[in-house]
Short mmCIF file of C-alpha atoms and ligand atoms in Angstrom, two decimals:
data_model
loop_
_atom_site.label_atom_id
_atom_site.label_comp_id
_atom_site.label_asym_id
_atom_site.label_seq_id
_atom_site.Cartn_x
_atom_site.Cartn_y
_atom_site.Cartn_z
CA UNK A 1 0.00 0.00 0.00
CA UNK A 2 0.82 3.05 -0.94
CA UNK A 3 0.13 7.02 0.58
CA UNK A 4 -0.26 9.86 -0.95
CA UNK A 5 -0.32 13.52 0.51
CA UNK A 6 -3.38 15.08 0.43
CA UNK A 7 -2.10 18.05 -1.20
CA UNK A 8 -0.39 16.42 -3.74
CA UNK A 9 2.86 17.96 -3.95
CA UNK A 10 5.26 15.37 -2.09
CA UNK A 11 5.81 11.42 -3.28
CA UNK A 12 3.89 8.48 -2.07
CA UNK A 13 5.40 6.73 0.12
CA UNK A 14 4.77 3.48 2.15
CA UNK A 15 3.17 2.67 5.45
CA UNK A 16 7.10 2.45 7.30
CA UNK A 17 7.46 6.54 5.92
CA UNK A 18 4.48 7.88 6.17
CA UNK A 19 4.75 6.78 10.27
CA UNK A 20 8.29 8.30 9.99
CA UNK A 21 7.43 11.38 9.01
CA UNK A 22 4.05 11.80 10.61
CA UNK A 23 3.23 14.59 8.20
CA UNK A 24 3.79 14.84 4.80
CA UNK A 25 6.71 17.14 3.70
CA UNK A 26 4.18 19.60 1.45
CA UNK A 27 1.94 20.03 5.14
CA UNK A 28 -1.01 17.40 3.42
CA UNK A 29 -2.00 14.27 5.45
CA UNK A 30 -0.93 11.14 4.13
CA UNK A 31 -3.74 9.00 2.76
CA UNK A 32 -4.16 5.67 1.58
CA UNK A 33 -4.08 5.10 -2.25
CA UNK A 34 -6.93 2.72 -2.56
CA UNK A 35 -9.56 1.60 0.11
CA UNK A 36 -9.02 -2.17 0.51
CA UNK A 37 -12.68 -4.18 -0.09
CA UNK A 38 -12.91 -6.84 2.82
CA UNK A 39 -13.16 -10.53 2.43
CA UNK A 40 -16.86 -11.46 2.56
CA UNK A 41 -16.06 -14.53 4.50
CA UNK A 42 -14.27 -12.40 6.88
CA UNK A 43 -17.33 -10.14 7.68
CA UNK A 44 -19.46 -13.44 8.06
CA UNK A 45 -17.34 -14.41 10.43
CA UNK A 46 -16.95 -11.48 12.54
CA UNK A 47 -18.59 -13.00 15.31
CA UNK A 48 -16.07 -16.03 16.06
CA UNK A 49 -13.36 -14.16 15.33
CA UNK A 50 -10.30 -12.87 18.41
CA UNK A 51 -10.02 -9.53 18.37
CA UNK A 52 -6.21 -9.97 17.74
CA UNK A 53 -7.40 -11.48 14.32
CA UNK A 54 -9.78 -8.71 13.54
CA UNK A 55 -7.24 -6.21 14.15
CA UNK A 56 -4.64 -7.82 12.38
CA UNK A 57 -7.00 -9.06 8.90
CA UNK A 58 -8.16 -4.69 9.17
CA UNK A 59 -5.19 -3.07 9.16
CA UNK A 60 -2.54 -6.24 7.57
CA UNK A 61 -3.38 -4.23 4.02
CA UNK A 62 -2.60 -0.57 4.77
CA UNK A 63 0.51 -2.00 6.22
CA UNK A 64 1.48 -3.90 3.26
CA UNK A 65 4.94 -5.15 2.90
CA UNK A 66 6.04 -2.80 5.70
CA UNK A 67 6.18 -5.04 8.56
CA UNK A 68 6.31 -9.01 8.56
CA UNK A 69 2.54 -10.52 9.41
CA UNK A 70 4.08 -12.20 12.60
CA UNK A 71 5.51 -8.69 13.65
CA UNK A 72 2.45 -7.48 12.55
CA UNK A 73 0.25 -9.83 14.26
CA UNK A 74 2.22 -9.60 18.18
CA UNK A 75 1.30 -5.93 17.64
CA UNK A 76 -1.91 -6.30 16.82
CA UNK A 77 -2.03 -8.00 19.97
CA UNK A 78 -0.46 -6.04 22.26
CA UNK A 79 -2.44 -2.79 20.85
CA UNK A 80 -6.15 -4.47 21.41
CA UNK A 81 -5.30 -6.43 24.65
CA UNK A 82 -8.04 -5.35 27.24
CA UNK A 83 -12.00 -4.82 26.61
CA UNK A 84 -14.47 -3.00 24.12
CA UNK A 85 -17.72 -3.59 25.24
CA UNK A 86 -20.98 -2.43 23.92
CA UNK A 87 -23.60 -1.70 26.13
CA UNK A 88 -27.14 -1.28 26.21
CA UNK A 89 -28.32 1.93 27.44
CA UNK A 90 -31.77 2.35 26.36
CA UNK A 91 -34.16 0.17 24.18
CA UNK A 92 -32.27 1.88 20.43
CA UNK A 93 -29.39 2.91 21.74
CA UNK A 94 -25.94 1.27 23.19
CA UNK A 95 -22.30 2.98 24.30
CA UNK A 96 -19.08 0.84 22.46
CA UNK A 97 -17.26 1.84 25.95
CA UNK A 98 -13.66 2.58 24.54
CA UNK A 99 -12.35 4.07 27.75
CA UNK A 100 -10.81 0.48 29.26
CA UNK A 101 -7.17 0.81 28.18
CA UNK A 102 -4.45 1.52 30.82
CA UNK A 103 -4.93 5.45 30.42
CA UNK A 104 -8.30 5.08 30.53
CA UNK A 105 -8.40 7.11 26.96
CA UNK A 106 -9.45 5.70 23.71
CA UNK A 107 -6.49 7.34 22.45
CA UNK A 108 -4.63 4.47 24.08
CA UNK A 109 -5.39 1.90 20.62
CA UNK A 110 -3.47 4.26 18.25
CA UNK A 111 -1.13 5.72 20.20
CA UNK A 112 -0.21 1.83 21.26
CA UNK A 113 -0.26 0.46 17.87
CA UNK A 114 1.85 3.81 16.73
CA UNK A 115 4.69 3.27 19.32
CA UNK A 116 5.15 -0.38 18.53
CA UNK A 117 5.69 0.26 15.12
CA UNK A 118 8.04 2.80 15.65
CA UNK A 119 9.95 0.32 17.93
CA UNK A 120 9.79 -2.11 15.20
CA UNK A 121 10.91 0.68 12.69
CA UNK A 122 13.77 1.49 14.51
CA UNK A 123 15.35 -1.85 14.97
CA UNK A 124 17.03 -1.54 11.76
CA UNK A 125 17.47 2.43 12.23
CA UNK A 126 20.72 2.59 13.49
CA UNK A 127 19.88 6.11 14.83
CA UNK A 128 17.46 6.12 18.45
CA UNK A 129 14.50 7.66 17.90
CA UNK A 130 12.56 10.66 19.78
CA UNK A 131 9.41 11.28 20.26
CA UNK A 132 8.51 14.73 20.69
CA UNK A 133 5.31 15.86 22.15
CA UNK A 134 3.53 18.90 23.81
CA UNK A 135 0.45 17.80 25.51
CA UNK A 136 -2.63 19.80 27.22
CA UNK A 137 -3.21 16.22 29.30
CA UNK A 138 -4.97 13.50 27.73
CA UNK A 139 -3.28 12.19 24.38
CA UNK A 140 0.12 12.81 26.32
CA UNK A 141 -0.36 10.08 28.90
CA UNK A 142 -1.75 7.86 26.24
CA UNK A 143 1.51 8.05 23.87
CA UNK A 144 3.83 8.18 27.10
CA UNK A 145 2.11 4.63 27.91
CA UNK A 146 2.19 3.76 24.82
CA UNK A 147 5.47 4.06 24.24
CA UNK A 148 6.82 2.84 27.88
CA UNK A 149 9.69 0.31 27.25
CA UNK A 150 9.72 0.39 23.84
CA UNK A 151 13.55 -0.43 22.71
CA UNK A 152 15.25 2.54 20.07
CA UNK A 153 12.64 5.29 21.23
CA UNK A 154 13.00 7.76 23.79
CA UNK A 155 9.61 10.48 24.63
CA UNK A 156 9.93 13.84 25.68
CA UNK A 157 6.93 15.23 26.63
CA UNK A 158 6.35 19.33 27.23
CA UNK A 159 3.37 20.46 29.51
CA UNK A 160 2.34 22.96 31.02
CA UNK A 161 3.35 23.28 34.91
CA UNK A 162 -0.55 23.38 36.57
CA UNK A 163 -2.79 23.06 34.05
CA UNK A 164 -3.14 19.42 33.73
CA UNK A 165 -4.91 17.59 36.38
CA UNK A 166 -3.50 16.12 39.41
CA UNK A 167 -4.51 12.14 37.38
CA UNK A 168 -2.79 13.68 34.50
CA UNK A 169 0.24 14.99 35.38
CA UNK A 170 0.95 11.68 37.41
CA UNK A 171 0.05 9.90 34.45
CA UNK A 172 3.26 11.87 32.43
CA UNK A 173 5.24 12.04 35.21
CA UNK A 174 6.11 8.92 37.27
CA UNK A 175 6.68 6.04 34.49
CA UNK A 176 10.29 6.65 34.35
CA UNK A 177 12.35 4.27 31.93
CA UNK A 178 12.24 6.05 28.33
CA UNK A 179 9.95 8.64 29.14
CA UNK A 180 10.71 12.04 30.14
CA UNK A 181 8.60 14.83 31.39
CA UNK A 182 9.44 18.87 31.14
CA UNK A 183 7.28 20.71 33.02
CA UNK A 184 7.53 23.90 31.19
CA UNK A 185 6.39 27.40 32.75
CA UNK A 186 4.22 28.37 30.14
CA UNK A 187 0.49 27.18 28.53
CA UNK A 188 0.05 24.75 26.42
CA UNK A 189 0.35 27.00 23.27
CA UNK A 190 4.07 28.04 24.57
CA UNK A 191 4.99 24.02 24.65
CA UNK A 192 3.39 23.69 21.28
CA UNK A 193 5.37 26.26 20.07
CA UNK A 194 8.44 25.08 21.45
CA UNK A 195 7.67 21.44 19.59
CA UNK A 196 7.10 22.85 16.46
CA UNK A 197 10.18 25.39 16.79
CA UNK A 198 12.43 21.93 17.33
CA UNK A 199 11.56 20.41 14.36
CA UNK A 200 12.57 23.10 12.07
CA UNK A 201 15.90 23.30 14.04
CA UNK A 202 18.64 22.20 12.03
CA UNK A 203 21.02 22.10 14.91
CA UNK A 204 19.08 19.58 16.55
CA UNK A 205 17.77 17.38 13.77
CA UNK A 206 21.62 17.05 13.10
CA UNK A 207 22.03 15.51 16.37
CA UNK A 208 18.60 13.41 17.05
CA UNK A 209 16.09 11.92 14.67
CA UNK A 210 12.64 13.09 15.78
CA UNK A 211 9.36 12.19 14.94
CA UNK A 212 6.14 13.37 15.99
CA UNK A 213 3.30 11.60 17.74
CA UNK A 214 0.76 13.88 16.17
CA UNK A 215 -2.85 12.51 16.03
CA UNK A 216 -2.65 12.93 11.84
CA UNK A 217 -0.25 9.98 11.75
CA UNK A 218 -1.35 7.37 10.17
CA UNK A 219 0.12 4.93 12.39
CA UNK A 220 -2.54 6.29 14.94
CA UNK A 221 -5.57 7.25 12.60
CA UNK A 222 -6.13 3.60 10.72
CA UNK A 223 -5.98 1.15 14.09
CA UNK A 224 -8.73 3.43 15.14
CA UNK A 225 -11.21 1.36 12.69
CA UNK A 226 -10.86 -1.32 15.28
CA UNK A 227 -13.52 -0.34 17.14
CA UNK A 228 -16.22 0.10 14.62
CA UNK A 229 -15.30 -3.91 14.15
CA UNK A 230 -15.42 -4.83 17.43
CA UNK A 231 -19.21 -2.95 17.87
CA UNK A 232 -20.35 -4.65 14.71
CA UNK A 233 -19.28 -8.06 16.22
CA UNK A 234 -21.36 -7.42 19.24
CA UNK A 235 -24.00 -5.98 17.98
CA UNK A 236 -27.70 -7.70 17.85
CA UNK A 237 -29.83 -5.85 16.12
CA UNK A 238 -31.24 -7.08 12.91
CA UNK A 239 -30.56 -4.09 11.32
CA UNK A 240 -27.19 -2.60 10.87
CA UNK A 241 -26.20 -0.06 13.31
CA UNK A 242 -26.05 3.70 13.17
CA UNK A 243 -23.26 4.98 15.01
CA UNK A 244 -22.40 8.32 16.63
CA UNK A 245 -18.40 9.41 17.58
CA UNK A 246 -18.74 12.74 19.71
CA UNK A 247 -15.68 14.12 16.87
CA UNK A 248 -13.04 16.83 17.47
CA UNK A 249 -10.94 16.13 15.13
CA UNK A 250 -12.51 14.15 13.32
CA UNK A 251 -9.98 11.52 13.14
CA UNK A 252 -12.22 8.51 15.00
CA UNK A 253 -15.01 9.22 12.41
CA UNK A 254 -13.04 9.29 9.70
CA UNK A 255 -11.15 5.69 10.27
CA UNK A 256 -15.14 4.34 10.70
CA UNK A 257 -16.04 5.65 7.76
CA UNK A 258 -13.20 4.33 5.76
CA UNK A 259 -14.06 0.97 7.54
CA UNK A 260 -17.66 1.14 6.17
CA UNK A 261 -16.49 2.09 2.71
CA UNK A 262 -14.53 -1.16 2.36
CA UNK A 263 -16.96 -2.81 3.42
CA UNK A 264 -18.42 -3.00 7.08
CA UNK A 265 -22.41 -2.80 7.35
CA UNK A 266 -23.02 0.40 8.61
CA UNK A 267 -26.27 2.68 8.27
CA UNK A 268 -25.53 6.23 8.68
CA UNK A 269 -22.88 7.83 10.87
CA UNK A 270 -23.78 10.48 13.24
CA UNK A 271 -21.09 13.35 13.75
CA UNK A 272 -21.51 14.35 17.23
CA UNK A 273 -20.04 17.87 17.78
CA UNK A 274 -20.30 20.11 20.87
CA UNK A 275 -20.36 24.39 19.97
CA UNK A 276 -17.23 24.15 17.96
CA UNK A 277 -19.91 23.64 14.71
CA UNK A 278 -17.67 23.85 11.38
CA UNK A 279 -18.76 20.64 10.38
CA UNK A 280 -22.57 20.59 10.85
CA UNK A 281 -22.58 23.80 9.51
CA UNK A 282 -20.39 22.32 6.35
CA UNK A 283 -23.42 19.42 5.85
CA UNK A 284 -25.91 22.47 6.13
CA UNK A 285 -24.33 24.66 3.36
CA UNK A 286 -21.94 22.92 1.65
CA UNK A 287 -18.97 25.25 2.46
CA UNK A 288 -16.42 24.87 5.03
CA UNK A 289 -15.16 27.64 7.15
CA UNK A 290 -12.61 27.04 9.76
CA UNK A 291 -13.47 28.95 12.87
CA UNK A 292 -11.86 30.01 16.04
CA UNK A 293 -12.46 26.93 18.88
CA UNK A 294 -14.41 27.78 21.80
CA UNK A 295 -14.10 26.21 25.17
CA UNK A 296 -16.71 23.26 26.16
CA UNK A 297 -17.17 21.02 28.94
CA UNK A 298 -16.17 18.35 26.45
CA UNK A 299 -12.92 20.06 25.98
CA UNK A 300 -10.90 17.13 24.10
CA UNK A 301 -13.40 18.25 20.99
CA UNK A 302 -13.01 21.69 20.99
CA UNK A 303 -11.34 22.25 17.47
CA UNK A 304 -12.05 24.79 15.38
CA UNK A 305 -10.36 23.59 12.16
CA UNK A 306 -10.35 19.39 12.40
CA UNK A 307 -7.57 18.41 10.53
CA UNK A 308 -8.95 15.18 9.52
CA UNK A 309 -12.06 16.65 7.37
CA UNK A 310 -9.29 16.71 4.32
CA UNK A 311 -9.51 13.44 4.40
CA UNK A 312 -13.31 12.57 4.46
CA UNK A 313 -13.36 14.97 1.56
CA UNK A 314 -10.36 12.89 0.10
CA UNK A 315 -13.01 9.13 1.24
CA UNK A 316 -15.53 10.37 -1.45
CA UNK A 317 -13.72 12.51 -3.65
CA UNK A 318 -15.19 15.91 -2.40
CA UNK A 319 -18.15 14.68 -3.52
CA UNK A 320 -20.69 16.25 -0.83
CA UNK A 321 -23.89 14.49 -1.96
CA UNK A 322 -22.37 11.19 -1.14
CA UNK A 323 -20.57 12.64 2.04
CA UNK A 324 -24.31 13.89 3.04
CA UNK A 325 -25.55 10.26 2.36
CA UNK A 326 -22.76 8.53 4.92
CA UNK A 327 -22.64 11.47 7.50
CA UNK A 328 -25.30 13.85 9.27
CA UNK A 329 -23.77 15.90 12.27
CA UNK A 330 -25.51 17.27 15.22
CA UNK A 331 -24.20 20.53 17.27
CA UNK A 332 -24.52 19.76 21.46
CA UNK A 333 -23.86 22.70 23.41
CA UNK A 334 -23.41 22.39 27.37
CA UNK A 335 -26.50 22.88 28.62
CA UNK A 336 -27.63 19.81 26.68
CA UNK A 337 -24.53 18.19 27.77
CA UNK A 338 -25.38 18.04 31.19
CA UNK A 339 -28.90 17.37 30.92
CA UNK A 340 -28.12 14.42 28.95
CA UNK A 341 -25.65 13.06 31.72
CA UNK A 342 -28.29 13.89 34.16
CA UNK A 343 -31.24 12.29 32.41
CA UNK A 344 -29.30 9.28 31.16
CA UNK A 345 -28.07 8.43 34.84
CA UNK A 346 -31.62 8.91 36.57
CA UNK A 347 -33.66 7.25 33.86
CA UNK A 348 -31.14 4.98 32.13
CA UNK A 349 -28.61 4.19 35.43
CA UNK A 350 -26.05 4.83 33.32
CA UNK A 351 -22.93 6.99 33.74
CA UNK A 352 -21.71 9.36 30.63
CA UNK A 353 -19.07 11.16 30.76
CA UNK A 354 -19.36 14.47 28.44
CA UNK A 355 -17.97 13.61 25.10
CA UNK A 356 -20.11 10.54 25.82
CA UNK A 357 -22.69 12.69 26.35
CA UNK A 358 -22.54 14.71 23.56
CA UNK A 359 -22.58 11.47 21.02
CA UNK A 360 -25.94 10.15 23.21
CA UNK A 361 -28.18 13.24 22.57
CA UNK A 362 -26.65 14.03 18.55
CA UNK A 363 -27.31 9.71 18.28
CA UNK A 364 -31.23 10.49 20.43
CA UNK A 365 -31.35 13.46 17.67
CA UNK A 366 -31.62 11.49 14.72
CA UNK A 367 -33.06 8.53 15.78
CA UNK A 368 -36.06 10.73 16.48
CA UNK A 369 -36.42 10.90 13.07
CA UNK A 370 -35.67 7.47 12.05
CA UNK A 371 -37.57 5.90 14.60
CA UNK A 372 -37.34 2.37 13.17
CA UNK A 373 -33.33 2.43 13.21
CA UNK A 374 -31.22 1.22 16.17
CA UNK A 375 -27.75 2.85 17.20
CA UNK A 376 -24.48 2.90 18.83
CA UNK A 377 -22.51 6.10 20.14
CA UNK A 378 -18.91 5.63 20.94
CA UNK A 379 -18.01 6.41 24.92
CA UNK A 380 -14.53 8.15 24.50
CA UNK A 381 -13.81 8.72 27.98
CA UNK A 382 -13.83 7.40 31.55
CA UNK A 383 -16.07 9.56 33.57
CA UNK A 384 -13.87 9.77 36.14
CA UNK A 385 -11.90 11.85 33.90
CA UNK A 386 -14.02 14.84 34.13
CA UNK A 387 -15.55 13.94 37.73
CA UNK A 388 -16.18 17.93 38.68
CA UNK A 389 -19.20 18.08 35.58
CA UNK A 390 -19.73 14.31 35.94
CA UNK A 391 -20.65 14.48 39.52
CA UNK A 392 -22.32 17.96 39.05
CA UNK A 393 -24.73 17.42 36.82
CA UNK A 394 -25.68 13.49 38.31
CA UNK A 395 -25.28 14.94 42.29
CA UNK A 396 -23.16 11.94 42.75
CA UNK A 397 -19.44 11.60 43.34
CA UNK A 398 -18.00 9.14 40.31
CA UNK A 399 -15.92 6.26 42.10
CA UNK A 400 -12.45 5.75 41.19
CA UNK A 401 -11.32 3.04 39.46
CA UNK A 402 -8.27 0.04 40.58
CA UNK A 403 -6.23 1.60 37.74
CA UNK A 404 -6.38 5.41 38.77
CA UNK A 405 -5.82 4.45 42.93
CA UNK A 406 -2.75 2.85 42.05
CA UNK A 407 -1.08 5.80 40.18
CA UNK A 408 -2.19 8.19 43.31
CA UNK A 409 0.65 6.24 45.30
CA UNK A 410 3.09 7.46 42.68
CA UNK A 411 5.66 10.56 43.06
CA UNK A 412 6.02 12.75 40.20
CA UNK A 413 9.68 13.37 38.51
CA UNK A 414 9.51 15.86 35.94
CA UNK A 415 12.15 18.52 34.54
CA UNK A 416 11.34 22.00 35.18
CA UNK A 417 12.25 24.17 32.27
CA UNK A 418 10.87 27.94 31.17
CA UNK A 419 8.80 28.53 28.44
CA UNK A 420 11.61 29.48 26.55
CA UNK A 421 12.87 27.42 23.24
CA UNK A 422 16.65 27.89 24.33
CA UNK A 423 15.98 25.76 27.71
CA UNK A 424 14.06 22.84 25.38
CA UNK A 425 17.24 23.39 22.92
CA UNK A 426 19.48 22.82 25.46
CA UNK A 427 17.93 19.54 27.04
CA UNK A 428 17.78 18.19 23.17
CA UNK A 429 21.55 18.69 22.52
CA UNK A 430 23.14 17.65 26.20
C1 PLP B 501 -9.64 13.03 21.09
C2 PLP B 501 -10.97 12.84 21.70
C3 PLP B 501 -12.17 12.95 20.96
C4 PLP B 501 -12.22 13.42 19.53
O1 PLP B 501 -11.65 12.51 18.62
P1 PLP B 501 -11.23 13.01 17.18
O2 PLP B 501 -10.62 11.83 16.51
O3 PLP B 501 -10.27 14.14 17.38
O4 PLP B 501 -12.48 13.48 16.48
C5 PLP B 501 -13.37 12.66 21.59
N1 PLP B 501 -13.41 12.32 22.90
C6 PLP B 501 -12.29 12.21 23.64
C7 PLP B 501 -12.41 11.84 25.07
C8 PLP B 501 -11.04 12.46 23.08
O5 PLP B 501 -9.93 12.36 23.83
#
């Protein structure tokens, strides 16, 4: 398989350097050059199938000759090795709870699969890697974790000094091994700065080979069809499912709909977006207009600009009739939010957490008016994540899990640095 840049002006490459590079030398986002069809058998089948085999028979043909199919397979493994389970909520609807993994993030799939194949990359790299990575909490912990022990790859990860949570900054801080932490005095724009200022440092890319663990690699965007598998293989209905993914980026959306378009039944996908609108107001008009993101309670989808709608253009060839046939989008704003994690707790005894939320009441939204259809929203998020709105809007505290105790015994060991790109220079070339 081969990639192409969505803006056309670099060379395809292959599944080992489009990871590499992350991004594509002309700024466009790597995508693939033909959407495998899947094996018919294989879909009939779903249902007796591991999920190590589902995993591995998805992705095995984006990956092409990249990485041997025993490699291949022992990371499959490793990046789908704890639960996915779909549950039912209400009578029509069910949550594909994705928030299991040892971050408690559904981040953790890609940014697992990613790191292992940058481990397996580097084997024959004679350079060590490094990961370099500003974080404003969540995707942070789920690449440090990912990447945790992973031979040829070090991770440096910027935040900023007391604006992650407590959970959070425990999460980057106390795993030790190959992962660093520099607290940086500064927001989380300054470290994002600093990141990007590296890369374009010729000083340092002399001396280290870096790599990004951006969310538009697609070493973490493809795995992420995984879980639209994984619903369809528990899923009852007669019908085919619609599903709703509470989408910032739209990255999780995107890898479902390329899984439907080679092949997995599917009935409609429901974009679930909280004030930050572009998109539903894209399906409503037909132009798109990047605007400025405003702050939510669901803050890990407040994006103005998601980077990923190149490439659902790019999935049906900026066709938008056809992208209005697979996709209708619903805008949540907070007030709804909260009455849906409310509502859903007293009447359904269920616990949402807000992105959660958010892909409940778009999901609710149009099932209203395709009452005969059945659905699925994907939960994105532990509750316990966001316990201060959680607990809020329900009136009751959200217990914390075995995983999350544990790390409280921990003690933090980060690098304090100032928000300055000389003091991230210097760490780089000691
Ligand atoms: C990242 C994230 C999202 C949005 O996913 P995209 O792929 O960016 O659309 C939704 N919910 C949670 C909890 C997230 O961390």
């Amino acid at each position: 398989m081969r990639y192409y840049s969505t803006n056309k002006q670099s060379d395809k490459v292959d599944f080992r350097e489009a990871t590499i590079r992350g991004q594509a030398p002309d700024k466009g986002l790597y995508f693939p050059e033909q959407v495998p069809q899947l094996d018919k058998g294989f879909l009939k089948q779903l249902k007796s199938k591991t999920k190590t085999e589902i995993a591995f028979e998805v992705i095995r043909p984006y990956v092409g000759d990249s990485i041997a199919e025993a490699d291949l397979f022992q990371i499959c493994e490793h990046t789908v090795n704890f639960d996915f389970p779909l549950v039912k909520v209400t009578d029509a609807i069910s949550s594909l709870e994705l928030y299991h993994g040892p971050t408690l993030a559904f981040k953790d799939v890609g940014a697992r699969f990613m790191s292992r194949c940058l481990g397996h990359f580097s084997k024959n790299n004679k350079r060590e890697i490094t990961v370099l990575v500003a974080t404003s909490g969540d995707t942070g912990s789920a690449v440090a974790n990912g990447f945790l022990g992973v031979e040829g790859v070090k991770v440096v990860i910027l935040y900023p000094s007391g604006k992650v949570s407590k959970i959070q900054e425990l999460q980057l801080t106390t795993l030790g091994q190959n992962i660093t932490a520099l607290e940086v005095d500064g927001t989380f724009d300054d470290c994002q700065q600093m990141v990007k200022q590296a890369f374009t440092d010729a000083a340092v890319n002399e001396k280290i080979f870096m790599t990004s663990a951006n969310s538009i690699n697609v070493a973490r965007w493809l795995p992420q069809q995984f879980y639209y598998f994984f619903a369809l293989q528990q899923w009852k209905g007669e019908e085919a499912p619609v599903i709703s993914v509470p989408s910032g980026n739209f990255g999780n959306i995107c890898a479902g709909l390329i899984a439907a378009v080679s092949g997995l039944p599917v009935k409609h996908f429901v974009a679930a977006c909280n004030s930050n609108d572009a998109f539903v107001k894209y399906l409503e008009g037909g132009k798109f207009a990047a605007q400025q993101a405003v702050a939510t309670i669901s803050n890990a989808m407040d994006v103005g600009n998601p980077s990923n709608f190149v490439r659902v253009l790019e999935l049906f060839n900026h066709d938008f009739e056809k992208i209005k046939s697979f996709i209708s989008a619903f805008r949540i704003d907070d007030a709804e939010t909260r009455n849906t994690i409310a509502r859903v707790f007293k009447q359904d005894n269920y616990l949402l957490d807000p992105h959660g939320a958010v892909g409940f009441a778009a999901l609710k939204k149009y099932l209203e008016r395709y009452p005969s259809e059945k659905g699925l929203f994907l939960e994105t998020a532990h509750p316990v994540k966001f316990e201060n709105v959680v607990s809020e809007s329900t009136g009751v505290a959200v217990p914390i899990p075995a995983a999350m105790q544990e790390i409280l015994q921990h003690k933090k060991s980060s690098i304090r640095i100032k928000a300055s790109y000389e003091e991230l220079q210097n760490y780089l070339l000691k």
